[in-house]
Amino acid sequence: MRCRVHSLFLGIIIFFTAGNIYAQKKLVVMGSSTAAGTGASTYANSWVGRLNAYYHQNTSDNLDTIVTNIAIGGYNSYNELQSGLAPVPSRPYPPDSARNVDKALSFSPDVIIINLPTNDIASTYTKTEYMYNLRQMYSKIIAANVRCYITTTQPRNLPVAQRQYLKDLVDSIKTVFGIYSIDFWTDIVTGGDTNQIRYAVSAGDSIHVNDLGHNYLFIRVRDKQVFPSGGPLPLTLTDFNVKLKNQTVIVGWRSEMEEPNSWYEIQRSSGAGFSTLYRQAATGRSAPATYSWTDQHPVDGQSFYRLKITEPSKESYSKTISILNKAPELYISSIYSGLSELTTEIRIQKSQPVVFSIINALGAIVDQRTILVNGPSGKVTLQTGKLASGQYILRIQSSDNNSSMKVFNKL
């Protein structure tokens, strides 16, 4: 009896595990006439129709991907924005609640593909507003923890200037959305600078592509593998560097393929474990992003810096970089000028007398005194009430001729 219970329990575990691994996926396509299938001889030959067939090759287990297409001909980015946004003069309003990003999200999809290739430019909308609208939809989707892909613009036989706009936007979409962009341009555009639809893929209306063109678009989507087996693509840290500059440490890094709700932490250790000095939210985009932060108060001697990366699904660390901050024998680490006092903090290797000189804009010493400063750090306050308002230099000089200077303003 014990063995039978054990076997039954194991079978239940296997059943639920398999259900999690092979759970059904949902994909929603938003867009205009190309996504709706215009130009193809039948919907089955359109790029979305072909994609639907590609995901429905196994009909025996009811686990094939569900492809929902809410695209409609003639629509542009304003028609498909989220509801509740303020209207823009001379632009479609309100968004179509049966076709927009809110409707797409209502299906609880794993992936949304947006295909709005030419209608904005054909309607003489600017490149800037088109990209702004795509960003808004993309941000809305990824904020719901749904993967979003944006297809590039496509060639269309418009006036020359508008054809160039469509070409320019290919680069813009690839730059902004990175790995989450899908190239719908390269396979169907003419050679040279004409930026028109290739004859072999043209549906004959100067706007849409035929069955062959739709097949090229399908291949681009298929090869993108919008449902990667390993879950979200990992954030890639392409550079991490730490540099000394003027008694400060500059920490810089560059990354790409970030997920929303990811964080960076700059951590430092001088031998007693790492502690966090600074936190920075990631941009949450796939496009490359560059960051920098300055440690204004590094420790003397050797210290170590690293970057902690916190993503929704995991934590990781950069390489560790060692910095040797060999402090000068004497320097002014901070200075503050009030109405009648000048307060300065001095870093000094050993306790000794230090000459403090205040120098005016003409280079003349207007005040000078010798004060014993105790190392390694001492705070000194000088009376400056008798000085006229203006800019001065504080110079300090030790008995072994090390010196340091800082500018300050007397109020």
CSV table of C-alpha atoms in Angstrom, one decimal:
chain,number,residue,atom,x,y,z
A,1,MET,CA,0.0,0.0,0.0
A,2,ARG,CA,2.8,2.4,0.8
A,3,CYS,CA,4.4,1.9,-2.6
A,4,ARG,CA,1.1,2.6,-4.4
A,5,VAL,CA,0.6,5.9,-2.5
A,6,HIS,CA,4.2,6.9,-3.3
A,7,SER,CA,3.6,6.1,-7.0
A,8,LEU,CA,0.4,8.0,-7.1
A,9,PHE,CA,2.0,11.0,-5.4
A,10,LEU,CA,4.9,11.0,-7.9
A,11,GLY,CA,2.4,10.8,-10.7
A,12,ILE,CA,0.6,13.9,-9.4
A,13,ILE,CA,3.9,15.8,-9.2
A,14,ILE,CA,4.8,14.9,-12.8
A,15,PHE,CA,1.4,15.9,-14.0
A,16,PHE,CA,1.6,19.4,-12.4
A,17,THR,CA,5.2,19.9,-13.5
A,18,ALA,CA,4.4,19.0,-17.0
A,19,GLY,CA,1.4,21.4,-17.0
A,20,ASN,CA,3.7,24.3,-15.9
A,21,ILE,CA,6.3,23.5,-18.5
A,22,TYR,CA,3.9,23.1,-21.4
A,23,ALA,CA,1.3,25.7,-20.5
A,24,GLN,CA,-0.7,27.2,-23.3
A,25,LYS,CA,0.6,30.6,-24.6
A,26,LYS,CA,-1.3,33.6,-25.9
A,27,LEU,CA,-0.2,36.0,-28.5
A,28,VAL,CA,-2.2,39.1,-29.6
A,29,VAL,CA,-1.5,41.1,-32.8
A,30,MET,CA,-2.4,44.8,-33.0
A,31,GLY,CA,-2.1,46.9,-36.1
A,32,SER,CA,-3.5,48.0,-39.4
A,33,SER,CA,-4.2,46.4,-42.8
A,34,THR,CA,-1.0,44.4,-43.3
A,35,ALA,CA,-1.6,42.7,-39.9
A,36,ALA,CA,-5.2,42.2,-40.9
A,37,GLY,CA,-4.1,40.3,-44.0
A,38,THR,CA,-4.6,42.8,-46.8
A,39,GLY,CA,-2.6,42.0,-49.9
A,40,ALA,CA,-2.6,38.2,-49.3
A,41,SER,CA,-4.7,36.0,-51.5
A,42,THR,CA,-6.3,34.5,-48.4
A,43,TYR,CA,-6.0,35.3,-44.7
A,44,ALA,CA,-4.2,31.9,-44.3
A,45,ASN,CA,-1.5,33.3,-46.5
A,46,SER,CA,-1.1,36.5,-44.6
A,47,TRP,CA,1.8,36.8,-42.1
A,48,VAL,CA,-0.5,36.5,-39.1
A,49,GLY,CA,-2.4,33.6,-40.7
A,50,ARG,CA,0.9,31.8,-41.4
A,51,LEU,CA,2.0,32.5,-37.8
A,52,ASN,CA,-1.3,31.0,-36.5
A,53,ALA,CA,-0.7,27.9,-38.5
A,54,TYR,CA,2.9,27.6,-37.4
A,55,TYR,CA,1.7,27.6,-33.7
A,56,HIS,CA,-1.0,25.1,-34.4
A,57,GLN,CA,0.9,22.1,-35.7
A,58,ASN,CA,0.1,20.0,-32.7
A,59,THR,CA,-3.7,19.8,-32.2
A,60,SER,CA,-3.8,16.6,-30.0
A,61,ASP,CA,-3.1,18.1,-26.6
A,62,ASN,CA,-5.0,21.5,-26.8
A,63,LEU,CA,-1.8,23.3,-25.8
A,64,ASP,CA,-1.0,25.1,-29.0
A,65,THR,CA,-0.6,28.9,-28.8
A,66,ILE,CA,-3.7,31.0,-29.2
A,67,VAL,CA,-3.1,33.8,-31.7
A,68,THR,CA,-5.7,36.6,-31.5
A,69,ASN,CA,-5.7,39.3,-34.2
A,70,ILE,CA,-7.4,42.6,-33.5
A,71,ALA,CA,-5.8,44.5,-36.4
A,72,ILE,CA,-8.0,46.5,-38.7
A,73,GLY,CA,-7.3,48.4,-42.0
A,74,GLY,CA,-6.7,52.1,-42.0
A,75,TYR,CA,-5.7,52.5,-38.4
A,76,ASN,CA,-2.7,54.5,-37.1
A,77,SER,CA,-1.0,54.7,-33.7
A,78,TYR,CA,-3.6,57.2,-32.3
A,79,ASN,CA,-6.4,54.7,-32.9
A,80,GLU,CA,-4.6,52.1,-30.7
A,81,LEU,CA,-3.3,54.1,-27.8
A,82,GLN,CA,-4.6,53.3,-24.3
A,83,SER,CA,-7.9,54.8,-23.2
A,84,GLY,CA,-8.0,57.9,-21.0
A,85,LEU,CA,-5.3,59.9,-22.6
A,86,ALA,CA,-5.9,63.6,-23.4
A,87,PRO,CA,-6.8,64.2,-27.0
A,88,VAL,CA,-4.3,65.7,-29.5
A,89,PRO,CA,-5.7,68.3,-31.8
A,90,SER,CA,-6.4,67.1,-35.4
A,91,ARG,CA,-5.7,63.5,-34.4
A,92,PRO,CA,-8.1,60.5,-34.1
A,93,TYR,CA,-9.8,60.4,-30.6
A,94,PRO,CA,-10.7,58.5,-28.6
A,95,PRO,CA,-8.7,55.4,-29.2
A,96,ASP,CA,-10.8,52.4,-30.4
A,97,SER,CA,-11.5,50.4,-27.2
A,98,ALA,CA,-12.1,47.3,-29.4
A,99,ARG,CA,-8.7,47.5,-31.1
A,100,ASN,CA,-6.4,49.4,-28.8
A,101,VAL,CA,-3.7,48.4,-26.3
A,102,ASP,CA,-6.2,48.0,-23.5
A,103,LYS,CA,-8.2,45.5,-25.5
A,104,ALA,CA,-5.0,43.6,-26.4
A,105,LEU,CA,-4.1,43.3,-22.7
A,106,SER,CA,-7.6,42.2,-21.8
A,107,PHE,CA,-6.8,38.8,-23.4
A,108,SER,CA,-4.1,38.2,-20.7
A,109,PRO,CA,-1.5,37.5,-23.4
A,110,ASP,CA,2.1,36.5,-23.0
A,111,VAL,CA,3.2,38.5,-26.0
A,112,ILE,CA,1.8,41.4,-28.0
A,113,ILE,CA,3.0,42.4,-31.5
A,114,ILE,CA,2.3,45.9,-32.8
A,115,ASN,CA,2.4,46.3,-36.6
A,116,LEU,CA,1.6,49.9,-37.6
A,117,PRO,CA,3.9,50.3,-40.6
A,118,THR,CA,2.9,53.3,-42.8
A,119,ASN,CA,-0.5,55.0,-42.0
A,120,ASP,CA,0.9,57.6,-39.6
A,121,ILE,CA,3.4,58.9,-42.2
A,122,ALA,CA,0.8,58.6,-45.0
A,123,SER,CA,-1.4,60.8,-42.8
A,124,THR,CA,1.5,63.4,-42.6
A,125,TYR,CA,2.0,62.8,-38.9
A,126,THR,CA,5.5,63.6,-37.7
A,127,LYS,CA,8.1,60.9,-37.0
A,128,THR,CA,8.4,62.3,-33.4
A,129,GLU,CA,4.7,61.7,-32.5
A,130,TYR,CA,4.7,58.3,-34.2
A,131,MET,CA,7.7,57.2,-32.1
A,132,TYR,CA,6.1,58.8,-28.9
A,133,ASN,CA,2.9,56.8,-29.4
A,134,LEU,CA,4.8,53.5,-29.9
A,135,ARG,CA,6.8,54.2,-26.7
A,136,GLN,CA,3.5,54.8,-24.8
A,137,MET,CA,2.0,51.5,-26.0
A,138,TYR,CA,5.2,49.6,-25.4
A,139,SER,CA,5.5,51.0,-21.8
A,140,LYS,CA,1.9,50.2,-21.1
A,141,ILE,CA,2.4,46.6,-22.2
A,142,ILE,CA,5.6,45.9,-20.4
A,143,ALA,CA,4.3,47.5,-17.2
A,144,ALA,CA,1.7,44.7,-17.3
A,145,ASN,CA,4.6,42.2,-17.4
A,146,VAL,CA,3.8,41.2,-21.0
A,147,ARG,CA,6.4,40.9,-23.7
A,148,CYS,CA,6.0,43.4,-26.5
A,149,TYR,CA,7.5,43.4,-30.0
A,150,ILE,CA,7.3,46.4,-32.4
A,151,THR,CA,7.6,45.8,-36.2
A,152,THR,CA,9.5,48.4,-38.1
A,153,THR,CA,7.9,50.6,-40.8
A,154,GLN,CA,7.5,49.1,-44.3
A,155,PRO,CA,8.1,50.6,-47.7
A,156,ARG,CA,5.1,52.3,-49.3
A,157,ASN,CA,5.0,54.2,-52.6
A,158,LEU,CA,4.4,57.6,-51.1
A,159,PRO,CA,6.0,60.9,-52.1
A,160,VAL,CA,9.8,60.9,-51.9
A,161,ALA,CA,10.1,62.8,-48.5
A,162,GLN,CA,7.6,60.4,-46.8
A,163,ARG,CA,9.4,57.4,-48.2
A,164,GLN,CA,12.6,58.7,-46.6
A,165,TYR,CA,10.7,59.2,-43.3
A,166,LEU,CA,9.6,55.5,-43.4
A,167,LYS,CA,13.3,54.5,-43.9
A,168,ASP,CA,14.5,56.8,-41.1
A,169,LEU,CA,12.0,55.2,-38.7
A,170,VAL,CA,13.4,51.7,-39.3
A,171,ASP,CA,16.6,52.8,-37.6
A,172,SER,CA,14.6,54.7,-34.9
A,173,ILE,CA,12.5,51.6,-34.0
A,174,LYS,CA,15.5,49.3,-34.0
A,175,THR,CA,17.5,51.7,-31.7
A,176,VAL,CA,14.7,52.3,-29.2
A,177,PHE,CA,13.3,48.8,-29.0
A,178,GLY,CA,16.4,46.8,-29.7
A,179,ILE,CA,15.8,43.1,-29.6
A,180,TYR,CA,12.1,43.8,-29.3
A,181,SER,CA,11.9,45.2,-32.8
A,182,ILE,CA,11.1,43.0,-35.9
A,183,ASP,CA,12.5,44.0,-39.3
A,184,PHE,CA,9.6,44.4,-41.8
A,185,TRP,CA,11.7,46.5,-44.1
A,186,THR,CA,14.7,44.7,-45.5
A,187,ASP,CA,13.0,41.9,-47.4
A,188,ILE,CA,10.4,43.9,-49.2
A,189,VAL,CA,12.2,47.2,-50.1
A,190,THR,CA,13.7,48.0,-53.5
A,191,GLY,CA,17.4,48.5,-53.9
A,192,GLY,CA,19.1,51.9,-54.0
A,193,ASP,CA,17.4,55.0,-52.5
A,194,THR,CA,13.9,54.7,-54.0
A,195,ASN,CA,12.5,53.1,-50.8
A,196,GLN,CA,9.6,51.5,-52.6
A,197,ILE,CA,8.0,48.1,-52.5
A,198,ARG,CA,9.8,45.5,-54.5
A,199,TYR,CA,7.8,44.4,-57.6
A,200,ALA,CA,8.1,40.7,-56.7
A,201,VAL,CA,6.4,41.2,-53.4
A,202,SER,CA,3.9,44.0,-54.3
A,203,ALA,CA,0.2,43.4,-54.1
A,204,GLY,CA,-0.2,45.9,-56.9
A,205,ASP,CA,-1.8,48.8,-54.9
A,206,SER,CA,1.5,50.6,-53.9
A,207,ILE,CA,0.7,49.9,-50.3
A,208,HIS,CA,0.5,46.2,-49.5
A,209,VAL,CA,2.6,43.1,-50.1
A,210,ASN,CA,1.4,39.9,-51.8
A,211,ASP,CA,1.6,36.3,-50.6
A,212,LEU,CA,5.4,36.2,-51.1
A,213,GLY,CA,5.8,39.4,-49.1
A,214,HIS,CA,3.6,38.2,-46.3
A,215,ASN,CA,5.7,35.0,-46.1
A,216,TYR,CA,8.8,37.1,-45.7
A,217,LEU,CA,7.2,39.0,-42.8
A,218,PHE,CA,6.0,35.7,-41.3
A,219,ILE,CA,9.6,34.4,-41.4
A,220,ARG,CA,10.9,37.5,-39.6
A,221,VAL,CA,8.4,37.0,-36.8
A,222,ARG,CA,8.9,33.2,-36.6
A,223,ASP,CA,12.7,33.6,-36.4
A,224,LYS,CA,12.4,36.2,-33.6
A,225,GLN,CA,11.2,33.4,-31.3
A,226,VAL,CA,8.9,35.6,-29.3
A,227,PHE,CA,8.4,32.7,-26.8
A,228,PRO,CA,12.0,31.9,-25.8
A,229,SER,CA,12.2,28.7,-23.8
A,230,GLY,CA,14.3,30.2,-21.0
A,231,GLY,CA,11.8,33.0,-20.1
A,232,PRO,CA,12.9,36.6,-20.2
A,233,LEU,CA,16.2,37.3,-22.0
A,234,PRO,CA,18.9,38.0,-19.4
A,235,LEU,CA,20.2,41.6,-18.9
A,236,THR,CA,23.6,42.0,-20.5
A,237,LEU,CA,26.2,44.1,-18.7
A,238,THR,CA,28.4,45.2,-21.6
A,239,ASP,CA,30.8,47.4,-19.6
A,240,PHE,CA,31.6,48.1,-16.0
A,241,ASN,CA,34.5,50.4,-15.1
A,242,VAL,CA,35.8,52.3,-12.0
A,243,LYS,CA,38.3,55.2,-12.3
A,244,LEU,CA,40.0,57.5,-9.9
A,245,LYS,CA,39.7,61.3,-10.6
A,246,ASN,CA,40.6,64.2,-8.4
A,247,GLN,CA,40.2,62.3,-5.1
A,248,THR,CA,36.8,60.9,-6.3
A,249,VAL,CA,35.9,57.5,-7.8
A,250,ILE,CA,33.8,57.5,-11.0
A,251,VAL,CA,31.8,54.3,-11.5
A,252,GLY,CA,30.3,53.7,-15.0
A,253,TRP,CA,28.4,50.9,-16.6
A,254,ARG,CA,26.6,50.0,-19.8
A,255,SER,CA,23.9,47.4,-20.3
A,256,GLU,CA,21.2,46.3,-22.6
A,257,MET,CA,18.1,44.0,-22.7
A,258,GLU,CA,16.9,45.3,-19.4
A,259,GLU,CA,13.6,44.1,-17.9
A,260,PRO,CA,11.2,46.6,-16.2
A,261,ASN,CA,11.5,46.8,-12.4
A,262,SER,CA,15.2,46.1,-12.5
A,263,TRP,CA,17.7,47.8,-10.2
A,264,TYR,CA,21.4,48.5,-9.9
A,265,GLU,CA,23.3,49.0,-6.7
A,266,ILE,CA,26.9,50.2,-6.5
A,267,GLN,CA,28.6,48.4,-3.6
A,268,ARG,CA,32.0,49.1,-2.0
A,269,SER,CA,34.2,47.2,0.4
A,270,SER,CA,37.4,48.1,2.1
A,271,GLY,CA,37.9,44.7,3.7
A,272,ALA,CA,34.9,44.3,6.0
A,273,GLY,CA,32.2,43.2,3.5
A,274,PHE,CA,30.3,45.1,0.8
A,275,SER,CA,27.8,47.8,1.5
A,276,THR,CA,25.5,49.7,-0.9
A,277,LEU,CA,26.5,53.3,-1.7
A,278,TYR,CA,23.9,54.1,-4.4
A,279,ARG,CA,20.8,52.6,-6.1
A,280,GLN,CA,19.8,53.3,-9.7
A,281,ALA,CA,16.6,52.1,-11.4
A,282,ALA,CA,17.1,50.5,-14.8
A,283,THR,CA,15.5,52.1,-17.8
A,284,GLY,CA,13.6,48.8,-18.4
A,285,ARG,CA,14.3,48.8,-22.2
A,286,SER,CA,16.1,46.5,-24.4
A,287,ALA,CA,18.1,49.3,-26.1
A,288,PRO,CA,21.6,50.0,-24.7
A,289,ALA,CA,21.7,52.3,-21.6
A,290,THR,CA,24.7,54.1,-20.0
A,291,TYR,CA,25.0,55.0,-16.3
A,292,SER,CA,27.5,56.8,-14.2
A,293,TRP,CA,27.9,57.7,-10.5
A,294,THR,CA,30.6,59.5,-8.6
A,295,ASP,CA,31.8,58.4,-5.1
A,296,GLN,CA,32.7,61.8,-3.6
A,297,HIS,CA,34.1,60.2,-0.4
A,298,PRO,CA,36.2,57.2,-1.3
A,299,VAL,CA,38.2,55.5,1.4
A,300,ASP,CA,41.9,55.9,1.6
A,301,GLY,CA,44.0,52.9,0.6
A,302,GLN,CA,42.6,49.9,-1.3
A,303,SER,CA,38.9,49.3,-1.8
A,304,PHE,CA,36.7,47.2,-4.0
A,305,TYR,CA,33.7,48.1,-6.1
A,306,ARG,CA,31.0,45.9,-7.7
A,307,LEU,CA,27.6,46.3,-9.2
A,308,LYS,CA,24.6,44.3,-7.8
A,309,ILE,CA,21.9,43.7,-10.5
A,310,THR,CA,18.4,42.9,-9.2
A,311,GLU,CA,16.0,41.7,-11.9
A,312,PRO,CA,12.4,40.5,-11.3
A,313,SER,CA,13.5,36.9,-11.6
A,314,LYS,CA,17.1,36.9,-10.2
A,315,GLU,CA,20.1,38.7,-8.7
A,316,SER,CA,23.6,38.9,-10.1
A,317,TYR,CA,26.8,40.7,-9.7
A,318,SER,CA,29.4,42.4,-11.9
A,319,LYS,CA,33.1,41.7,-11.7
A,320,THR,CA,34.8,43.3,-8.7
A,321,ILE,CA,37.3,46.1,-9.4
A,322,SER,CA,40.0,47.1,-7.0
A,323,ILE,CA,41.0,50.8,-6.6
A,324,LEU,CA,44.1,52.0,-4.7
A,325,ASN,CA,43.3,55.5,-3.5
A,326,LYS,CA,46.7,56.8,-2.3
A,327,ALA,CA,45.7,60.0,-0.7
A,328,PRO,CA,48.1,63.0,-0.9
A,329,GLU,CA,50.0,64.0,2.2
A,330,LEU,CA,47.8,67.0,2.6
A,331,TYR,CA,44.6,68.2,0.9
A,332,ILE,CA,41.3,70.1,1.6
A,333,SER,CA,38.5,67.6,1.5
A,334,SER,CA,35.7,70.1,2.0
A,335,ILE,CA,35.1,73.8,2.5
A,336,TYR,CA,32.1,75.8,3.6
A,337,SER,CA,31.9,79.7,3.7
A,338,GLY,CA,29.3,81.4,5.9
A,339,LEU,CA,28.8,85.1,6.6
A,340,SER,CA,31.6,85.4,9.1
A,341,GLU,CA,33.3,82.0,9.2
A,342,LEU,CA,35.1,79.6,6.8
A,343,THR,CA,35.0,76.0,7.8
A,344,THR,CA,37.2,73.4,6.2
A,345,GLU,CA,38.1,69.8,6.7
A,346,ILE,CA,41.7,68.9,6.2
A,347,ARG,CA,43.0,65.4,5.4
A,348,ILE,CA,46.6,65.1,6.6
A,349,GLN,CA,49.0,62.1,7.0
A,350,LYS,CA,50.4,63.2,10.3
A,351,SER,CA,49.7,65.8,12.9
A,352,GLN,CA,51.7,69.0,12.3
A,353,PRO,CA,51.5,72.8,12.0
A,354,VAL,CA,49.8,74.0,8.9
A,355,VAL,CA,49.9,77.5,7.4
A,356,PHE,CA,46.5,78.8,6.2
A,357,SER,CA,46.5,81.6,3.7
A,358,ILE,CA,43.5,83.4,2.2
A,359,ILE,CA,44.3,85.0,-1.1
A,360,ASN,CA,42.2,87.6,-2.9
A,361,ALA,CA,41.4,87.9,-6.6
A,362,LEU,CA,44.5,90.0,-7.1
A,363,GLY,CA,46.8,87.3,-5.7
A,364,ALA,CA,47.5,89.2,-2.5
A,365,ILE,CA,47.4,87.3,0.9
A,366,VAL,CA,44.8,89.0,3.0
A,367,ASP,CA,44.9,86.7,6.0
A,368,GLN,CA,47.5,84.1,7.2
A,369,ARG,CA,47.9,82.1,10.3
A,370,THR,CA,49.5,78.8,11.5
A,371,ILE,CA,47.3,76.2,13.1
A,372,LEU,CA,48.2,72.7,14.5
A,373,VAL,CA,46.1,70.1,12.6
A,374,ASN,CA,45.7,66.6,14.0
A,375,GLY,CA,45.7,63.7,11.5
A,376,PRO,CA,44.3,61.9,9.7
A,377,SER,CA,41.4,64.4,9.5
A,378,GLY,CA,40.9,67.7,11.2
A,379,LYS,CA,38.3,70.4,11.0
A,380,VAL,CA,39.4,74.1,11.1
A,381,THR,CA,37.3,77.2,11.4
A,382,LEU,CA,38.6,80.6,10.3
A,383,GLN,CA,37.0,84.0,11.1
A,384,THR,CA,36.3,85.8,7.8
A,385,GLY,CA,33.8,88.5,9.0
A,386,LYS,CA,36.2,91.3,8.1
A,387,LEU,CA,36.7,90.2,4.5
A,388,ALA,CA,34.8,92.0,1.7
A,389,SER,CA,32.4,89.9,-0.4
A,390,GLY,CA,34.0,88.2,-3.3
A,391,GLN,CA,35.9,85.2,-4.5
A,392,TYR,CA,39.0,84.0,-2.6
A,393,ILE,CA,41.5,81.1,-2.6
A,394,LEU,CA,42.3,79.1,0.6
A,395,ARG,CA,45.8,77.7,0.5
A,396,ILE,CA,47.2,75.4,3.1
A,397,GLN,CA,50.9,74.4,3.4
A,398,SER,CA,52.4,71.9,5.8
A,399,SER,CA,55.8,72.1,7.4
A,400,ASP,CA,57.2,69.6,4.9
A,401,ASN,CA,56.0,71.8,2.0
A,402,ASN,CA,53.0,69.8,0.9
A,403,SER,CA,50.1,72.1,-0.1
A,404,SER,CA,46.5,72.2,-1.3
A,405,MET,CA,44.2,75.0,-2.6
A,406,LYS,CA,40.4,75.5,-3.0
A,407,VAL,CA,38.3,78.4,-4.2
A,408,PHE,CA,35.5,79.8,-2.0
A,409,ASN,CA,33.1,82.7,-2.2
A,410,LYS,CA,32.7,85.1,0.7
A,411,LEU,CA,29.1,86.3,1.0
